[in-house]
Amino acid sequence: MRAIPILCSIIAVLGSASATCSEPEPAEQICYNRPDATPQNIDLKDIGAAAQRLRLYHASQIRKHQSPFWKMKVADADNCAEWRAMTAGGAWVLVKLVGERDAAVTFKDIANTLTQGQGLVNCGAAGGQMGVIVDGGDALYASPEFVSGGYTTEGLLVKVVRGP
């Protein structure tokens, strides 16, 4: 009989939990070769291939008049869940919502976060994570889909890890 009150307590806690990530991670770049991290031993070619696939998918969505955005709503974020955006070889590209508002970024910006300038490619084979590098000049961020959806570009982290 003691199991019923315990079960009710668990349900009450889970039912009142917010979908917002209660332990958000910072947006700055963190490479997994730090002493407190686990290097992922990722082939850099796989990171490049994942970025290329994201760019191709972005272009395909534009051609088909479909959404070029990776969208995460707070209600669906499942308290820090990481969603797989792309895989290539042994590399997994994960996206996580750590903000308190619905967020969206283009698939192209996720790709650029992997391979451009100050992107995750700088972490080398260790892998890493960081906030999405957003091209604020991209006209898509002024589109009715983005604006009327009430999205922000802030609060999304991209992680590169080795798949199981």
Coordinates of C-alpha atoms in Angstrom, one line a residue, residues 65-118:
H65 CA 8.9 25.7 -50.4
Q66 CA 9.2 24.0 -47.0
S67 CA 10.6 25.2 -43.7
P68 CA 14.4 25.8 -43.7
F69 CA 14.3 26.0 -39.9
W70 CA 15.3 23.7 -37.1
K71 CA 12.6 24.6 -34.5
M72 CA 12.4 23.7 -30.8
K73 CA 9.4 24.8 -28.7
V74 CA 9.8 25.1 -25.0
A75 CA 6.7 22.8 -24.5
D76 CA 8.5 20.0 -26.5
A77 CA 12.0 20.6 -25.1
D78 CA 11.6 17.9 -22.4
N79 CA 13.8 19.5 -19.8
C80 CA 17.3 19.5 -21.5
A81 CA 16.7 16.7 -24.0
E82 CA 19.1 16.6 -26.9
W83 CA 17.7 16.0 -30.4
R84 CA 19.7 14.5 -33.2
A85 CA 19.8 16.9 -36.1
M86 CA 22.2 14.9 -38.3
T87 CA 24.6 12.0 -38.4
A88 CA 27.6 11.2 -40.6
G89 CA 29.9 8.2 -40.0
G90 CA 30.5 8.1 -36.3
A91 CA 29.6 11.8 -35.7
W92 CA 26.2 12.8 -34.2
V93 CA 25.1 16.4 -34.3
L94 CA 22.7 17.1 -31.4
V95 CA 20.7 20.2 -30.7
K96 CA 19.4 21.2 -27.3
L97 CA 17.1 24.0 -26.2
V98 CA 18.4 25.8 -23.1
G99 CA 16.5 29.0 -23.4
E100 CA 13.0 29.9 -22.0
R101 CA 11.5 30.8 -25.4
D102 CA 10.7 28.9 -28.5
A103 CA 13.7 29.0 -30.8
A104 CA 14.5 28.4 -34.4
V105 CA 17.6 28.6 -36.6
T106 CA 18.3 27.6 -40.2
F107 CA 19.8 24.3 -41.0
K108 CA 22.5 26.2 -42.8
D109 CA 23.4 28.0 -39.5
I110 CA 23.7 24.7 -37.7
A111 CA 26.0 23.5 -40.5
N112 CA 28.1 26.7 -40.2
T113 CA 28.4 26.3 -36.5
L114 CA 30.1 23.0 -37.2
T115 CA 32.6 24.1 -39.8
Q116 CA 32.9 27.9 -40.2
G117 CA 35.3 30.3 -38.5
Q118 CA 34.9 29.9 -34.8

